[in-house]
Amino acid sequence: MAMSVASSICTLLPFSKPHNSVPLFSSQTKKRCRIIISSVTEDRQAASVVSKDKKVLEDSSSPSKDITEVATDTDILTGRAINAAIVLGFGAFAVTKLLTIDHDYWHGWTLYEILKYVPEHNWIAYEQSLKANPVLAKMAISGVVYSIGDWIAQPIFEFDRARLFRSGLVGFTLHGSLSHYYYQLCEALFPFQQWWVVPAKVAFDQTVWSAIWNTIYFVVLGLLRFDSLDNIYGELKSTFLPMLTAGWKLWPFAHLITYGVVPVEQRLLWVDCIELIWVTILSTYSNEKSESRKSEEVSETAGSSTPSQNSEVTKKIVVLFFCHVLRFQSPRETYHEMN
């Protein structure tokens, strides 16, 4: 009697082998466990074969990768060459136009006389263009300034030509014309000559006008990039206050001169000179938000393959637990057989 009780207790121990005379499970149950473990082992062997084949294919496709890398390097060098040609061509054109303002009257002039009258005569030509067509002249100045400002915000010969074109287009079509009418409106709203008029104009400029223009700039650039309205709204919401407060560190001091010294018709030229700094900041803020959003989308897409790896680990744990409960093998033996 004691012998039979002891043998029964030993049979119930988790890692003891079942007694021959009193089997806990039938041979059919053991056979099913062996089938499950063997199927998992075959799956792992098949997966290793597939991975080896994939590695062989990747090794065999390495020449195509080299060709792709060479093509990429060629595209980069071509882009740099095009950008360098644009920069040098534009610079040569601008310098030539400025220096040859008096080329019809150069007969008998010395080099000193030519250089002496270049600044004065260019200024006279600018004032004449303001009288002839003030809006178009200011649009041209703003377009050039916004293009140069965006170019400064990028690598010198590796800049994005589409991005530079978008910024210049916004400056040409919107900033020049809107600023022309804004300064006239500001003079109509504050037609007084008291001491407080200049601070009032500066405060109005840095609250109402800055908020309106920053919004226009971000929205139009987003539309030119073909961004969705939700993305444009999100970028504007996250950058509106930082950009407004960043402007308060620069523009109040510059606008004390704008509204206190510079005449109305010359204000945009002065403001555009300062905007070479500001447009660099604006362009950097706007394009960094767009690029960071795109990089986040790419990282989310790349991370979508992790659930398949987790499911493989879960399957191994379930099989180990199943075989341990049936006591067909110990967990350690089952794990070694699967690996």
mmCIF file of C-alpha atoms in Angstrom:
data_model
loop_
_atom_site.group_PDB
_atom_site.id
_atom_site.type_symbol
_atom_site.label_atom_id
_atom_site.label_comp_id
_atom_site.label_asym_id
_atom_site.label_seq_id
_atom_site.Cartn_x
_atom_site.Cartn_y
_atom_site.Cartn_z
ATOM 1 C CA MET A 1 0.000 0.000 0.000
ATOM 2 C CA ALA A 2 2.764 2.475 0.956
ATOM 3 C CA MET A 3 4.676 1.524 -2.178
ATOM 4 C CA SER A 4 1.698 2.322 -4.444
ATOM 5 C CA VAL A 5 1.131 5.725 -2.743
ATOM 6 C CA ALA A 6 4.808 6.658 -3.133
ATOM 7 C CA SER A 7 4.800 5.700 -6.797
ATOM 8 C CA SER A 8 1.656 7.789 -7.366
ATOM 9 C CA ILE A 9 3.255 10.852 -5.708
ATOM 10 C CA CYS A 10 6.380 10.490 -7.808
ATOM 11 C CA THR A 11 4.223 10.266 -10.904
ATOM 12 C CA LEU A 12 2.540 13.616 -10.066
ATOM 13 C CA LEU A 13 5.829 15.523 -9.647
ATOM 14 C CA PRO A 14 6.306 18.070 -12.502
ATOM 15 C CA PHE A 15 9.689 16.941 -13.747
ATOM 16 C CA SER A 16 9.567 13.223 -12.847
ATOM 17 C CA LYS A 17 9.132 10.560 -15.478
ATOM 18 C CA PRO A 18 5.778 8.754 -15.428
ATOM 19 C CA HIS A 19 5.740 5.225 -13.965
ATOM 20 C CA ASN A 20 5.495 2.464 -16.514
ATOM 21 C CA SER A 21 2.662 0.692 -14.789
ATOM 22 C CA VAL A 22 0.466 3.816 -14.312
ATOM 23 C CA PRO A 23 0.829 6.162 -17.340
ATOM 24 C CA LEU A 24 -0.631 9.631 -16.769
ATOM 25 C CA PHE A 25 -1.285 10.290 -20.479
ATOM 26 C CA SER A 26 -1.908 7.985 -23.332
ATOM 27 C CA SER A 27 0.500 7.430 -26.153
ATOM 28 C CA GLN A 28 -1.822 9.387 -28.452
ATOM 29 C CA THR A 29 -1.419 12.557 -26.333
ATOM 30 C CA LYS A 30 2.362 12.164 -26.346
ATOM 31 C CA LYS A 31 2.293 11.709 -30.091
ATOM 32 C CA ARG A 32 0.348 14.971 -30.535
ATOM 33 C CA CYS A 33 2.894 16.866 -28.426
ATOM 34 C CA ARG A 34 5.718 15.459 -30.547
ATOM 35 C CA ILE A 35 3.875 16.584 -33.696
ATOM 36 C CA ILE A 36 3.447 20.141 -32.303
ATOM 37 C CA ILE A 37 7.099 20.466 -31.310
ATOM 38 C CA SER A 38 8.342 18.985 -34.574
ATOM 39 C CA SER A 39 6.147 21.393 -36.585
ATOM 40 C CA VAL A 40 7.533 24.394 -34.697
ATOM 41 C CA THR A 41 11.077 23.098 -35.237
ATOM 42 C CA GLU A 42 10.422 22.658 -38.962
ATOM 43 C CA ASP A 43 9.052 26.215 -39.144
ATOM 44 C CA ARG A 44 12.204 27.561 -37.537
ATOM 45 C CA GLN A 45 14.404 25.548 -39.900
ATOM 46 C CA ALA A 46 12.406 26.804 -42.877
ATOM 47 C CA ALA A 47 12.719 30.376 -41.630
ATOM 48 C CA SER A 48 16.488 29.991 -41.311
ATOM 49 C CA VAL A 49 16.672 28.632 -44.874
ATOM 50 C CA VAL A 50 14.622 31.583 -46.132
ATOM 51 C CA SER A 51 16.872 34.035 -44.299
ATOM 52 C CA LYS A 52 19.965 32.386 -45.799
ATOM 53 C CA ASP A 53 18.417 32.552 -49.276
ATOM 54 C CA LYS A 54 17.545 36.195 -48.677
ATOM 55 C CA LYS A 55 21.125 36.914 -47.633
ATOM 56 C CA VAL A 56 22.412 35.186 -50.780
ATOM 57 C CA LEU A 57 20.046 37.282 -52.890
ATOM 58 C CA GLU A 58 21.184 40.453 -51.145
ATOM 59 C CA ASP A 59 24.815 39.521 -51.756
ATOM 60 C CA SER A 60 24.051 38.816 -55.400
ATOM 61 C CA SER A 61 22.254 42.178 -55.705
ATOM 62 C CA SER A 62 25.188 44.153 -54.271
ATOM 63 C CA PRO A 63 26.339 45.275 -57.761
ATOM 64 C CA SER A 64 22.919 46.845 -58.329
ATOM 65 C CA LYS A 65 23.260 48.625 -54.979
ATOM 66 C CA ASP A 66 26.634 49.969 -56.062
ATOM 67 C CA ILE A 67 25.079 51.193 -59.297
ATOM 68 C CA THR A 68 22.302 52.896 -57.321
ATOM 69 C CA GLU A 69 24.819 54.585 -55.027
ATOM 70 C CA VAL A 70 26.818 55.790 -58.024
ATOM 71 C CA ALA A 71 23.635 57.165 -59.590
ATOM 72 C CA THR A 72 22.761 58.926 -56.334
ATOM 73 C CA ASP A 73 26.216 60.496 -56.117
ATOM 74 C CA THR A 74 25.892 61.616 -59.727
ATOM 75 C CA ASP A 75 22.530 63.234 -58.990
ATOM 76 C CA ILE A 76 24.003 65.040 -55.979
ATOM 77 C CA LEU A 77 26.928 66.370 -58.001
ATOM 78 C CA THR A 78 24.589 67.415 -60.813
ATOM 79 C CA GLY A 79 22.353 69.236 -58.332
ATOM 80 C CA ARG A 80 25.334 71.036 -56.839
ATOM 81 C CA ALA A 81 26.512 72.075 -60.283
ATOM 82 C CA ILE A 82 23.070 73.428 -61.183
ATOM 83 C CA ASN A 83 22.814 75.302 -57.886
ATOM 84 C CA ALA A 84 26.296 76.762 -58.307
ATOM 85 C CA ALA A 85 25.402 77.902 -61.825
ATOM 86 C CA ILE A 86 22.219 79.569 -60.509
ATOM 87 C CA VAL A 87 24.046 81.369 -57.700
ATOM 88 C CA LEU A 88 26.956 82.500 -59.846
ATOM 89 C CA GLY A 89 24.695 83.485 -62.726
ATOM 90 C CA PHE A 90 22.365 85.524 -60.530
ATOM 91 C CA GLY A 91 25.285 87.164 -58.740
ATOM 92 C CA ALA A 92 27.019 88.059 -61.996
ATOM 93 C CA PHE A 93 23.783 89.466 -63.424
ATOM 94 C CA ALA A 94 23.095 91.601 -60.329
ATOM 95 C CA VAL A 95 26.634 92.976 -60.134
ATOM 96 C CA THR A 96 26.652 93.716 -63.859
ATOM 97 C CA LYS A 97 23.333 95.590 -63.684
ATOM 98 C CA LEU A 98 24.516 97.648 -60.722
ATOM 99 C CA LEU A 99 27.892 98.541 -62.210
ATOM 100 C CA THR A 100 26.640 99.293 -65.715
ATOM 101 C CA ILE A 101 23.903 101.710 -64.690
ATOM 102 C CA ASP A 102 25.750 104.504 -66.537
ATOM 103 C CA HIS A 103 27.178 102.516 -69.439
ATOM 104 C CA ASP A 104 25.566 104.934 -71.931
ATOM 105 C CA TYR A 105 27.605 107.805 -70.469
ATOM 106 C CA TRP A 106 30.944 106.073 -69.906
ATOM 107 C CA HIS A 107 32.670 107.748 -72.846
ATOM 108 C CA GLY A 108 35.702 109.524 -71.438
ATOM 109 C CA TRP A 109 35.076 108.431 -67.838
ATOM 110 C CA THR A 110 37.789 107.022 -65.633
ATOM 111 C CA LEU A 111 37.281 103.921 -63.484
ATOM 112 C CA TYR A 112 37.139 106.125 -60.402
ATOM 113 C CA GLU A 113 34.311 108.199 -61.896
ATOM 114 C CA ILE A 114 32.376 105.077 -62.853
ATOM 115 C CA LEU A 115 32.565 103.645 -59.339
ATOM 116 C CA LYS A 116 31.896 107.030 -57.775
ATOM 117 C CA TYR A 117 28.510 107.518 -59.432
ATOM 118 C CA VAL A 118 27.300 103.910 -59.216
ATOM 119 C CA PRO A 119 25.564 104.198 -55.784
ATOM 120 C CA GLU A 120 24.014 107.584 -56.494
ATOM 121 C CA HIS A 121 22.661 106.709 -59.919
ATOM 122 C CA ASN A 122 21.308 103.350 -58.772
ATOM 123 C CA TRP A 123 19.414 105.149 -56.022
ATOM 124 C CA ILE A 124 17.997 107.621 -58.537
ATOM 125 C CA ALA A 125 16.878 104.724 -60.759
ATOM 126 C CA TYR A 126 15.174 103.075 -57.781
ATOM 127 C CA GLU A 127 13.284 106.266 -56.886
ATOM 128 C CA GLN A 128 12.176 106.661 -60.485
ATOM 129 C CA SER A 129 10.827 103.097 -60.507
ATOM 130 C CA LEU A 130 8.941 103.832 -57.276
ATOM 131 C CA LYS A 131 7.265 106.802 -58.919
ATOM 132 C CA ALA A 132 6.501 104.919 -62.128
ATOM 133 C CA ASN A 133 5.152 101.698 -60.569
ATOM 134 C CA PRO A 134 5.586 101.525 -56.778
ATOM 135 C CA VAL A 135 3.812 98.195 -56.253
ATOM 136 C CA LEU A 136 5.815 96.328 -58.914
ATOM 137 C CA ALA A 137 9.109 97.780 -57.665
ATOM 138 C CA LYS A 138 8.372 96.683 -54.095
ATOM 139 C CA MET A 139 7.241 93.249 -55.289
ATOM 140 C CA ALA A 140 10.556 92.771 -57.102
ATOM 141 C CA ILE A 141 12.563 93.813 -54.046
ATOM 142 C CA SER A 142 10.613 91.490 -51.719
ATOM 143 C CA GLY A 143 10.916 88.587 -54.161
ATOM 144 C CA VAL A 144 14.695 88.958 -54.304
ATOM 145 C CA VAL A 145 15.006 89.361 -50.528
ATOM 146 C CA TYR A 146 12.854 86.317 -49.746
ATOM 147 C CA SER A 147 14.795 84.191 -52.230
ATOM 148 C CA ILE A 148 18.140 85.259 -50.776
ATOM 149 C CA GLY A 149 16.877 84.759 -47.210
ATOM 150 C CA ASP A 150 15.766 81.203 -47.948
ATOM 151 C CA TRP A 151 19.061 80.521 -49.709
ATOM 152 C CA ILE A 152 20.977 81.702 -46.625
ATOM 153 C CA ALA A 153 18.942 79.257 -44.499
ATOM 154 C CA GLN A 154 20.196 76.314 -46.619
ATOM 155 C CA PRO A 155 23.604 74.925 -47.620
ATOM 156 C CA ILE A 156 25.172 77.247 -50.178
ATOM 157 C CA PHE A 157 25.386 74.824 -53.109
ATOM 158 C CA GLU A 158 23.023 72.103 -51.847
ATOM 159 C CA PHE A 159 19.854 74.156 -51.486
ATOM 160 C CA ASP A 160 16.407 72.952 -52.463
ATOM 161 C CA ARG A 161 15.521 74.830 -55.639
ATOM 162 C CA ALA A 162 11.781 74.222 -55.266
ATOM 163 C CA ARG A 163 11.842 75.510 -51.690
ATOM 164 C CA LEU A 164 13.788 78.629 -52.734
ATOM 165 C CA PHE A 165 11.332 79.232 -55.572
ATOM 166 C CA ARG A 166 8.353 78.922 -53.210
ATOM 167 C CA SER A 167 9.801 81.428 -50.766
ATOM 168 C CA GLY A 168 10.678 83.893 -53.520
ATOM 169 C CA LEU A 169 7.226 83.514 -55.036
ATOM 170 C CA VAL A 170 5.566 84.324 -51.708
ATOM 171 C CA GLY A 171 7.772 87.387 -51.290
ATOM 172 C CA PHE A 172 7.105 88.614 -54.821
ATOM 173 C CA THR A 173 3.365 88.045 -55.063
ATOM 174 C CA LEU A 174 2.277 88.761 -51.490
ATOM 175 C CA HIS A 175 4.796 90.517 -49.264
ATOM 176 C CA GLY A 176 5.692 93.387 -51.595
ATOM 177 C CA SER A 177 2.142 94.295 -52.557
ATOM 178 C CA LEU A 178 0.588 93.753 -49.115
ATOM 179 C CA SER A 179 3.346 95.720 -47.382
ATOM 180 C CA HIS A 180 2.826 98.649 -49.757
ATOM 181 C CA TYR A 181 -0.831 98.940 -48.797
ATOM 182 C CA TYR A 182 -0.186 98.134 -45.131
ATOM 183 C CA TYR A 183 2.166 101.102 -44.625
ATOM 184 C CA GLN A 184 -0.393 103.389 -46.217
ATOM 185 C CA LEU A 185 -3.081 101.979 -43.906
ATOM 186 C CA CYS A 186 -0.834 102.424 -40.884
ATOM 187 C CA GLU A 187 -0.339 106.112 -41.737
ATOM 188 C CA ALA A 188 -4.090 106.535 -42.107
ATOM 189 C CA LEU A 189 -4.762 104.896 -38.719
ATOM 190 C CA PHE A 190 -2.159 107.030 -36.918
ATOM 191 C CA PRO A 191 -2.130 110.444 -38.654
ATOM 192 C CA PHE A 192 -0.840 112.245 -35.583
ATOM 193 C CA GLN A 193 2.567 113.788 -34.862
ATOM 194 C CA GLN A 194 2.762 113.241 -31.088
ATOM 195 C CA TRP A 195 5.598 111.327 -29.415
ATOM 196 C CA TRP A 196 3.454 108.239 -28.752
ATOM 197 C CA VAL A 197 2.651 107.629 -32.430
ATOM 198 C CA VAL A 198 5.882 105.749 -33.191
ATOM 199 C CA PRO A 199 5.520 103.295 -30.232
ATOM 200 C CA ALA A 200 1.856 102.820 -31.159
ATOM 201 C CA LYS A 201 2.771 101.969 -34.762
ATOM 202 C CA VAL A 202 5.446 99.549 -33.563
ATOM 203 C CA ALA A 203 2.973 97.834 -31.217
ATOM 204 C CA PHE A 204 0.351 97.595 -33.979
ATOM 205 C CA ASP A 205 2.934 96.213 -36.394
ATOM 206 C CA GLN A 206 4.198 93.579 -33.969
ATOM 207 C CA THR A 207 0.761 92.321 -32.961
ATOM 208 C CA VAL A 208 -1.818 92.700 -35.728
ATOM 209 C CA TRP A 209 0.331 92.854 -38.852
ATOM 210 C CA SER A 210 2.914 90.280 -37.732
ATOM 211 C CA ALA A 211 0.182 87.792 -36.812
ATOM 212 C CA ILE A 212 -1.532 88.277 -40.178
ATOM 213 C CA TRP A 213 1.641 88.038 -42.252
ATOM 214 C CA ASN A 214 3.115 85.032 -40.424
ATOM 215 C CA THR A 215 -0.182 83.192 -40.923
ATOM 216 C CA ILE A 216 -0.262 84.051 -44.626
ATOM 217 C CA TYR A 217 3.356 82.963 -45.060
ATOM 218 C CA PHE A 218 2.916 79.566 -43.391
ATOM 219 C CA VAL A 219 -0.414 78.781 -45.063
ATOM 220 C CA VAL A 220 0.712 79.729 -48.572
ATOM 221 C CA LEU A 221 3.994 77.827 -48.247
ATOM 222 C CA GLY A 222 2.060 74.762 -47.054
ATOM 223 C CA LEU A 223 -0.298 75.000 -50.030
ATOM 224 C CA LEU A 224 2.640 75.335 -52.417
ATOM 225 C CA ARG A 225 4.120 72.155 -50.859
ATOM 226 C CA PHE A 226 0.735 70.440 -51.443
ATOM 227 C CA ASP A 227 0.354 69.732 -47.723
ATOM 228 C CA SER A 228 -3.058 68.849 -46.340
ATOM 229 C CA LEU A 229 -5.047 71.471 -44.462
ATOM 230 C CA ASP A 230 -4.721 69.460 -41.241
ATOM 231 C CA ASN A 231 -0.922 69.450 -41.486
ATOM 232 C CA ILE A 232 -0.841 73.163 -42.305
ATOM 233 C CA TYR A 233 -3.069 73.933 -39.335
ATOM 234 C CA GLY A 234 -0.943 71.768 -37.032
ATOM 235 C CA GLU A 235 2.305 73.434 -38.118
ATOM 236 C CA LEU A 236 0.779 76.909 -37.802
ATOM 237 C CA LYS A 237 -0.604 76.121 -34.361
ATOM 238 C CA SER A 238 2.747 74.864 -33.075
ATOM 239 C CA THR A 239 4.819 77.725 -34.529
ATOM 240 C CA PHE A 240 2.508 80.756 -34.285
ATOM 241 C CA LEU A 241 3.419 81.946 -30.782
ATOM 242 C CA PRO A 242 7.145 81.028 -30.988
ATOM 243 C CA MET A 243 7.491 82.969 -34.239
ATOM 244 C CA LEU A 244 5.547 85.957 -32.908
ATOM 245 C CA THR A 245 7.641 86.171 -29.750
ATOM 246 C CA ALA A 246 10.869 85.603 -31.703
ATOM 247 C CA GLY A 247 10.018 88.632 -33.810
ATOM 248 C CA TRP A 248 9.752 90.780 -30.690
ATOM 249 C CA LYS A 249 13.496 90.293 -30.138
ATOM 250 C CA LEU A 250 14.336 91.913 -33.479
ATOM 251 C CA TRP A 251 11.613 94.039 -35.012
ATOM 252 C CA PRO A 252 10.691 96.572 -32.267
ATOM 253 C CA PHE A 253 14.212 98.033 -32.413
ATOM 254 C CA ALA A 254 14.248 98.077 -36.225
ATOM 255 C CA HIS A 255 10.773 99.613 -36.429
ATOM 256 C CA LEU A 256 11.741 102.528 -34.209
ATOM 257 C CA ILE A 257 13.786 103.587 -37.243
ATOM 258 C CA THR A 258 11.109 102.421 -39.707
ATOM 259 C CA TYR A 259 8.333 104.592 -38.281
ATOM 260 C CA GLY A 260 10.481 107.324 -36.769
ATOM 261 C CA VAL A 261 13.022 108.155 -39.484
ATOM 262 C CA VAL A 262 12.350 106.439 -42.845
ATOM 263 C CA PRO A 263 9.786 108.022 -45.226
ATOM 264 C CA VAL A 264 6.715 105.973 -46.156
ATOM 265 C CA GLU A 265 7.809 105.164 -49.722
ATOM 266 C CA GLN A 266 11.268 104.008 -48.594
ATOM 267 C CA ARG A 267 10.130 101.886 -45.646
ATOM 268 C CA LEU A 268 9.847 98.611 -47.490
ATOM 269 C CA LEU A 269 13.445 98.848 -48.739
ATOM 270 C CA TRP A 270 14.687 99.355 -45.168
ATOM 271 C CA VAL A 271 12.445 96.578 -43.860
ATOM 272 C CA ASP A 272 13.611 94.202 -46.610
ATOM 273 C CA CYS A 273 17.230 94.792 -45.624
ATOM 274 C CA ILE A 274 16.387 93.685 -42.074
ATOM 275 C CA GLU A 275 14.240 90.859 -43.435
ATOM 276 C CA LEU A 276 17.297 89.108 -44.823
ATOM 277 C CA ILE A 277 17.751 87.968 -41.225
ATOM 278 C CA TRP A 278 14.061 87.457 -40.502
ATOM 279 C CA VAL A 279 13.266 85.477 -43.661
ATOM 280 C CA THR A 280 16.114 83.123 -42.802
ATOM 281 C CA ILE A 281 14.433 82.450 -39.444
ATOM 282 C CA LEU A 282 10.958 82.171 -41.006
ATOM 283 C CA SER A 283 12.079 79.752 -43.707
ATOM 284 C CA THR A 284 14.003 77.619 -41.215
ATOM 285 C CA TYR A 285 11.003 77.343 -38.880
ATOM 286 C CA SER A 286 8.527 76.527 -41.647
ATOM 287 C CA ASN A 287 10.602 73.908 -43.468
ATOM 288 C CA GLU A 288 11.930 72.232 -40.298
ATOM 289 C CA LYS A 289 8.354 71.541 -39.156
ATOM 290 C CA SER A 290 7.445 70.041 -42.512
ATOM 291 C CA GLU A 291 10.598 67.886 -42.683
ATOM 292 C CA SER A 292 10.225 66.653 -39.090
ATOM 293 C CA ARG A 293 6.629 65.639 -39.798
ATOM 294 C CA LYS A 294 7.714 63.678 -42.871
ATOM 295 C CA SER A 295 10.510 61.952 -40.945
ATOM 296 C CA GLU A 296 8.035 60.948 -38.230
ATOM 297 C CA GLU A 297 5.763 59.402 -40.862
ATOM 298 C CA VAL A 298 8.701 57.431 -42.284
ATOM 299 C CA SER A 299 9.737 56.178 -38.826
ATOM 300 C CA GLU A 300 6.182 55.081 -38.059
ATOM 301 C CA THR A 301 6.060 53.148 -41.331
ATOM 302 C CA ALA A 302 9.406 51.491 -40.585
ATOM 303 C CA GLY A 303 8.261 50.470 -37.114
ATOM 304 C CA SER A 304 5.134 48.696 -38.323
ATOM 305 C CA SER A 305 7.020 45.370 -38.804
ATOM 306 C CA THR A 306 7.567 44.699 -35.080
ATOM 307 C CA PRO A 307 4.236 42.861 -34.390
ATOM 308 C CA SER A 308 5.298 39.900 -36.536
ATOM 309 C CA GLN A 309 8.435 39.454 -34.433
ATOM 310 C CA ASN A 310 6.403 39.634 -31.235
ATOM 311 C CA SER A 311 3.964 36.996 -32.516
ATOM 312 C CA GLU A 312 6.855 34.551 -33.090
ATOM 313 C CA VAL A 313 8.030 34.982 -29.500
ATOM 314 C CA THR A 314 4.468 34.533 -28.221
ATOM 315 C CA LYS A 315 4.107 31.291 -30.175
ATOM 316 C CA LYS A 316 7.269 29.881 -28.600
ATOM 317 C CA ILE A 317 6.076 30.742 -25.092
ATOM 318 C CA VAL A 318 2.685 29.096 -25.679
ATOM 319 C CA VAL A 319 4.264 25.875 -26.963
ATOM 320 C CA LEU A 320 6.662 25.723 -24.010
ATOM 321 C CA PHE A 321 3.851 26.213 -21.531
ATOM 322 C CA PHE A 322 1.638 23.640 -23.286
ATOM 323 C CA CYS A 323 4.292 20.908 -23.185
ATOM 324 C CA HIS A 324 5.214 21.702 -19.591
ATOM 325 C CA VAL A 325 1.595 21.359 -18.457
ATOM 326 C CA LEU A 326 1.253 18.001 -20.207
ATOM 327 C CA ARG A 327 4.534 16.908 -18.595
ATOM 328 C CA PHE A 328 5.621 15.254 -21.764
ATOM 329 C CA GLN A 329 9.012 16.992 -21.415
ATOM 330 C CA SER A 330 10.534 19.502 -19.077
ATOM 331 C CA PRO A 331 10.557 23.144 -20.286
ATOM 332 C CA ARG A 332 14.329 23.094 -20.598
ATOM 333 C CA GLU A 333 14.280 19.965 -22.762
ATOM 334 C CA THR A 334 11.505 21.401 -24.927
ATOM 335 C CA TYR A 335 13.391 24.671 -25.393
ATOM 336 C CA HIS A 336 16.609 22.875 -26.409
ATOM 337 C CA GLU A 337 14.683 20.740 -28.901
ATOM 338 C CA MET A 338 13.058 23.804 -30.475
ATOM 339 C CA ASN A 339 16.409 25.576 -30.812
#
